[in-house]
Coordinates of C-alpha atoms in Angstrom, one line a residue:
M1 CA 0.3 -0.3 0.5
T2 CA 1.2 3.5 -0.9
A3 CA 2.3 5.8 1.7
E4 CA -0.7 7.9 -0.1
R5 CA -3.7 5.2 0.0
K6 CA -2.5 5.3 3.8
T7 CA -2.9 8.5 4.0
E8 CA -6.7 8.8 2.8
L9 CA -7.4 5.5 3.9
S10 CA -6.5 7.0 7.5
Q11 CA -8.2 10.5 6.7
K12 CA -11.2 8.7 5.6
E13 CA -10.9 7.2 9.2
T14 CA -11.3 10.6 11.3
G15 CA -14.0 11.0 9.5
I16 CA -12.7 13.4 6.6
Y17 CA -14.4 11.5 4.0
Q18 CA -17.2 11.5 5.0
K19 CA -20.4 12.2 3.0
A20 CA -20.0 16.8 3.6
G21 CA -22.2 18.6 1.2
L22 CA -22.1 16.8 -2.6
K23 CA -18.7 15.1 -2.2
M24 CA -19.1 11.6 -1.5
H25 CA -17.2 8.7 -0.5
Y26 CA -17.5 5.1 -1.1
D27 CA -15.0 1.9 0.1
F28 CA -16.3 -2.0 0.2
H29 CA -17.6 -1.3 4.7
N30 CA -20.2 1.4 2.5
K31 CA -20.5 -0.4 -1.0
E32 CA -24.5 0.1 -0.6
E33 CA -24.8 3.2 0.0
I34 CA -22.8 3.1 -4.0
K35 CA -27.1 3.1 -5.5
Q36 CA -27.6 5.8 -4.2
I37 CA -25.4 7.9 -6.0
P38 CA -27.9 10.0 -8.1
V39 CA -27.4 9.1 -11.2
A40 CA -30.3 7.6 -12.9
G41 CA -32.5 9.2 -15.9
C42 CA -28.8 11.3 -16.7
D43 CA -26.9 10.9 -19.9
F44 CA -23.2 9.6 -20.3
T45 CA -20.9 11.7 -21.3
L46 CA -18.3 11.5 -20.3
I47 CA -14.7 8.9 -19.3
D48 CA -10.9 8.9 -18.8
Y49 CA -9.0 6.4 -17.8
D50 CA -5.3 7.1 -16.0
Y51 CA -3.7 3.9 -16.2
R52 CA -0.8 5.0 -14.7
N53 CA -2.7 5.7 -10.9
R54 CA -5.1 3.3 -12.3
E55 CA -8.5 5.3 -12.1
V56 CA -11.7 5.7 -13.7
Y57 CA -13.4 9.3 -14.2
L58 CA -16.8 9.4 -15.3
Q59 CA -19.1 12.2 -15.5
F60 CA -23.2 12.2 -16.0
N61 CA -25.1 15.1 -17.2
S62 CA -29.1 15.2 -16.0
A63 CA -30.2 18.2 -17.6
S64 CA -33.7 18.2 -15.4
R65 CA -31.6 19.1 -12.7
G66 CA -29.8 20.6 -13.5
E67 CA -26.6 19.1 -12.3
I68 CA -23.8 17.6 -13.3
V69 CA -22.5 14.3 -11.4
Y70 CA -18.8 13.3 -11.4
L71 CA -17.6 10.0 -10.1
N72 CA -13.8 9.1 -9.5
L73 CA -13.0 6.1 -8.6
H74 CA -9.7 4.1 -7.4
N75 CA -7.9 1.0 -8.0
V76 CA -8.9 0.7 -11.1
L77 CA -8.9 -4.1 -11.5
Y78 CA -10.9 -4.5 -14.4
Y79 CA -13.2 -2.4 -16.2
T80 CA -15.4 -2.7 -19.1
L81 CA -16.3 0.5 -20.1
R82 CA -16.1 1.4 -24.3
N83 CA -15.9 5.4 -25.2
T84 CA -19.4 4.4 -27.7
E85 CA -21.5 4.0 -24.5
I86 CA -21.0 7.7 -23.6
G87 CA -23.1 10.5 -25.5
S88 CA -25.7 12.8 -25.5
G89 CA -28.7 10.0 -25.3
K90 CA -26.7 7.1 -23.2
K91 CA -28.9 8.2 -20.8
I92 CA -28.3 6.0 -17.1
A93 CA -30.6 3.7 -15.9
G94 CA -29.1 3.0 -12.4
I95 CA -26.4 1.9 -10.1
S96 CA -25.6 -0.8 -8.5
I97 CA -22.9 -3.8 -7.0
Q98 CA -22.9 -7.2 -7.9
E99 CA -20.8 -9.3 -4.7
D100 CA -19.9 -12.2 -6.9
C101 CA -19.5 -11.5 -10.9
L102 CA -17.5 -13.5 -12.8
P103 CA -14.4 -11.3 -13.7
L104 CA -14.3 -11.3 -9.2
K105 CA -14.2 -15.0 -8.9
L106 CA -11.4 -15.7 -11.6
L107 CA -9.2 -13.5 -10.3
R108 CA -9.9 -14.3 -7.5
E109 CA -8.8 -18.2 -8.6
V110 CA -6.1 -16.7 -10.2
K111 CA -4.8 -15.1 -6.7
E112 CA -5.1 -18.5 -5.4
A113 CA -3.9 -20.8 -7.7
K114 CA -0.9 -18.8 -9.4
Y115 CA 0.8 -16.7 -6.7
K116 CA 0.3 -18.7 -3.0
K117 CA 3.7 -18.6 -3.0
E118 CA 4.1 -14.9 -5.2
P119 CA 4.4 -11.2 -4.7
S120 CA 1.3 -10.8 -6.4
Y121 CA -1.1 -7.7 -6.5
L122 CA -3.9 -9.7 -6.5
N123 CA -1.6 -10.4 -2.4
Q124 CA -2.3 -7.3 -0.8
N125 CA -6.0 -7.5 0.9
I126 CA -7.6 -4.9 -1.0
L127 CA -11.5 -4.7 -0.5
F128 CA -13.0 -4.6 -4.5
V129 CA -16.3 -3.4 -5.4
S130 CA -17.7 -4.7 -8.4
I131 CA -20.0 -1.7 -9.2
V132 CA -22.7 -1.8 -12.3
I133 CA -24.2 1.0 -14.4
Q134 CA -27.2 -0.1 -16.2
M135 CA -28.1 1.3 -19.1
V136 CA -31.5 2.4 -20.3
S137 CA -30.9 0.4 -23.4
G138 CA -30.1 -2.9 -22.1
G139 CA -27.0 -2.3 -21.2
Q140 CA -25.0 -2.8 -18.6
V141 CA -21.1 -1.7 -17.9
L142 CA -18.8 -3.4 -14.9
I143 CA -15.8 -1.2 -12.7
I144 CA -14.2 -3.3 -9.9
C145 CA -12.3 -1.3 -7.7
E146 CA -11.6 -0.5 -4.9
T147 CA -13.0 3.3 -3.6
V148 CA -15.5 6.2 -5.4
D149 CA -14.8 9.7 -5.0
V150 CA -18.2 11.0 -6.3
E151 CA -18.9 15.2 -7.0
I152 CA -22.0 16.7 -7.6
Q153 CA -21.6 20.9 -9.2
N154 CA -24.6 22.4 -10.6
S155 CA -24.7 23.6 -14.3
Q156 CA -25.4 26.5 -14.3
T157 CA -21.5 27.1 -13.4
D158 CA -21.9 26.2 -17.6
S159 CA -21.9 29.8 -18.4
E160 CA -18.4 30.9 -16.3
I161 CA -17.6 28.4 -18.4
D162 CA -18.8 30.0 -21.7
K163 CA -17.7 33.4 -20.8
L164 CA -14.5 32.1 -19.9
L165 CA -13.9 29.7 -23.1
D166 CA -15.2 33.6 -25.1
M167 CA -12.3 35.7 -23.5
L168 CA -9.5 33.0 -25.0
D169 CA -10.9 33.3 -28.0
S170 CA -7.2 34.3 -30.4
R171 CA -9.6 37.1 -32.3
K172 CA -9.9 39.5 -29.3
D173 CA -7.6 41.8 -27.1
P174 CA -4.4 40.1 -26.6
K175 CA -4.7 41.7 -22.8
I176 CA -8.3 40.1 -22.0
Q177 CA -6.9 36.6 -23.8
K178 CA -4.6 36.8 -21.2
E179 CA -6.8 37.4 -18.3
G180 CA -8.3 34.3 -19.6
I181 CA -5.4 32.9 -19.6
E182 CA -5.2 33.7 -16.0
L183 CA -8.9 32.4 -14.2
A184 CA -7.9 29.2 -15.7
K185 CA -5.9 28.7 -13.4
K186 CA -9.3 27.7 -11.4
V187 CA -10.5 25.2 -13.7
K188 CA -10.5 21.9 -12.0
H189 CA -11.6 19.7 -14.7
L190 CA -9.7 19.7 -17.9
S191 CA -12.0 18.1 -20.5
V192 CA -13.4 21.9 -21.2
F193 CA -9.9 23.3 -22.9
I194 CA -8.8 19.5 -25.1
R195 CA -10.2 21.0 -28.7
P196 CA -13.4 22.6 -28.0
T197 CA -16.0 22.5 -30.1
E198 CA -16.5 25.9 -29.8
G199 CA -14.4 26.9 -33.2
K200 CA -10.3 25.6 -33.4
Y201 CA -9.0 30.1 -32.6
L202 CA -10.3 28.6 -29.1
W203 CA -6.8 26.3 -28.7
E204 CA -3.6 27.9 -28.8
N205 CA -4.9 29.6 -25.9
C206 CA -6.5 26.4 -24.6
A207 CA -3.7 24.4 -25.6
K208 CA -1.4 27.6 -23.7
I209 CA -3.4 26.5 -20.5
L210 CA -2.7 22.2 -20.1
S211 CA 0.3 23.5 -21.1
Q212 CA 1.1 24.9 -17.6
R213 CA -0.8 21.8 -15.5
T214 CA 1.3 19.5 -13.8
D215 CA 1.8 15.7 -15.2
K216 CA 0.0 14.4 -12.4
E217 CA -3.5 16.4 -13.2
L218 CA -2.5 15.9 -17.1
G219 CA -2.9 11.6 -16.2
R220 CA -6.2 10.6 -16.9
Y221 CA -6.1 13.3 -20.3
L222 CA -2.7 11.6 -22.3
E223 CA -5.0 10.1 -25.1
D224 CA -7.2 13.2 -26.3
L225 CA -3.8 15.1 -26.2
F226 CA -1.9 12.8 -27.6
E227 CA -5.1 13.3 -30.2
W228 CA -4.5 16.7 -30.5
E229 CA -1.6 15.6 -32.6
K230 CA -3.6 14.1 -35.7
D231 CA -2.5 17.6 -37.4
T232 CA -0.5 18.8 -37.2
R233 CA -1.2 22.2 -38.2
W234 CA -3.6 22.2 -36.1
P235 CA -3.3 25.7 -34.0
G236 CA -1.7 24.0 -30.1
A237 CA -1.1 21.0 -31.1
K238 CA 3.2 22.4 -31.1
I239 CA 2.7 23.1 -27.1
I240 CA 1.1 20.2 -26.6
F241 CA 3.7 18.4 -28.1
D242 CA 6.0 20.1 -26.4
R243 CA 4.0 19.2 -23.1
L244 CA 3.6 15.5 -23.5
F245 CA 7.2 15.2 -24.6
S246 CA 8.7 17.3 -21.2
I247 CA 6.1 13.6 -19.4
P248 CA 8.6 10.6 -18.4
S249 CA 8.1 7.6 -20.5
S250 CA 7.0 5.7 -18.8
D251 CA 4.5 7.1 -17.9
L252 CA 3.1 7.4 -21.0
A253 CA 4.0 4.4 -22.4
A254 CA 0.4 3.3 -22.3
A255 CA -2.0 5.9 -23.2
Y256 CA 0.4 6.3 -26.5
S257 CA 0.0 2.7 -27.2
Q258 CA -3.5 2.8 -27.3
S259 CA -3.6 5.9 -28.7
L260 CA -0.7 4.3 -31.4
K261 CA -4.0 1.5 -31.9
K262 CA -6.5 3.8 -32.9
A263 CA -4.5 6.0 -35.2
V264 CA -3.7 2.1 -37.7
A265 CA -7.3 0.7 -36.7
M266 CA -8.9 3.7 -38.3
K267 CA -5.9 4.5 -41.7
A268 CA -4.8 7.6 -40.7
V269 CA -1.6 8.5 -42.7
S270 CA -0.7 11.8 -40.6
W271 CA -2.1 11.0 -37.2
T272 CA 0.5 7.4 -36.8
S273 CA 3.4 9.8 -38.7
S274 CA 3.0 11.9 -36.2
L275 CA 3.2 9.6 -33.3
Q276 CA 6.0 8.1 -35.1
Y277 CA 7.5 10.7 -35.2
F278 CA 7.6 11.2 -31.1
A279 CA 8.6 8.1 -30.1
E280 CA 10.6 8.5 -32.7
K281 CA 12.9 11.4 -31.1
K282 CA 11.4 10.5 -26.6
D283 CA 14.0 9.1 -25.0
G284 CA 12.4 5.3 -23.7
L285 CA 9.4 5.6 -24.8
I286 CA 9.7 2.9 -27.7
D287 CA 11.4 -0.2 -24.8
L288 CA 8.6 0.4 -23.7
L289 CA 5.8 -0.3 -25.9
P290 CA 4.7 -3.8 -27.3
E291 CA 6.3 -6.2 -29.8
E292 CA 4.3 -5.4 -32.1
Q293 CA 4.4 -1.9 -32.1
K294 CA 8.1 -1.7 -32.0
K295 CA 8.3 -3.5 -35.0
F296 CA 5.3 -1.9 -36.5
L297 CA 7.3 2.1 -36.0
V298 CA 10.5 0.4 -37.2
E299 CA 8.7 -0.2 -40.4
W300 CA 5.9 2.0 -40.8
Q301 CA 10.0 5.0 -40.7
W302 CA 11.5 3.4 -44.2
H303 CA 7.9 2.4 -45.7
W304 CA 7.6 7.2 -45.6

């Protein structure tokens, strides 16, 4: 158990994580309360996965209640979520727990059969929770994790984001743009700055904002940031490239590998070339990739 995890558990024991206002914390011991998280009727709007810290971030929007529900799932062992299961119109029927799901049973069998005498992640006596998110369409998402943090915000704050994005317009007075970049330091959830669909004239300043955040803050968004390199002519692409390049290869490898898979599957030549160039220049990154991707990058370099 890491020092951070011990601190987290210690805080929980002293009551810091007890329900206070619009923030809640759940684990194995109060798992039954997970069913009360108010996501029923919400649109499933966002998923991010932080490979390094094994965390999944989910966002649900309720237009009728004027609320945004954020779920931060820690120490994720298993999940079935796919990007195709989120978006406008993907409504949630409810959330529940599943006592003895098959994946958890299989993991226990692996622990008992294979790792009895060997050190293993599964041998840390962690009590995991199996969470099921039921979709109105009939599908469901299963996530096995250790703890869940929930935060509920009033979506009326979106008007403040609108004003901020308006200030980031590259066609505005440079002084206003600078003020917008400074105000953006107060924004916690960074997805709003990742190539906003409101217009490319926002992207350069959004890239500047993201480049000022720490590696830890950017951790959950690495795949999204690599997508910025689909076209190196896009505003902010060079800024994001340089910021990604400054992150240790060990922290980038998982997100880079997933991005490369997407680029190849999409047959996106420009994006694949950009990713190949990144890996070629980034010291130690290629060594951390699966063998088939190492081979692919070498072949791609010679082919193009």
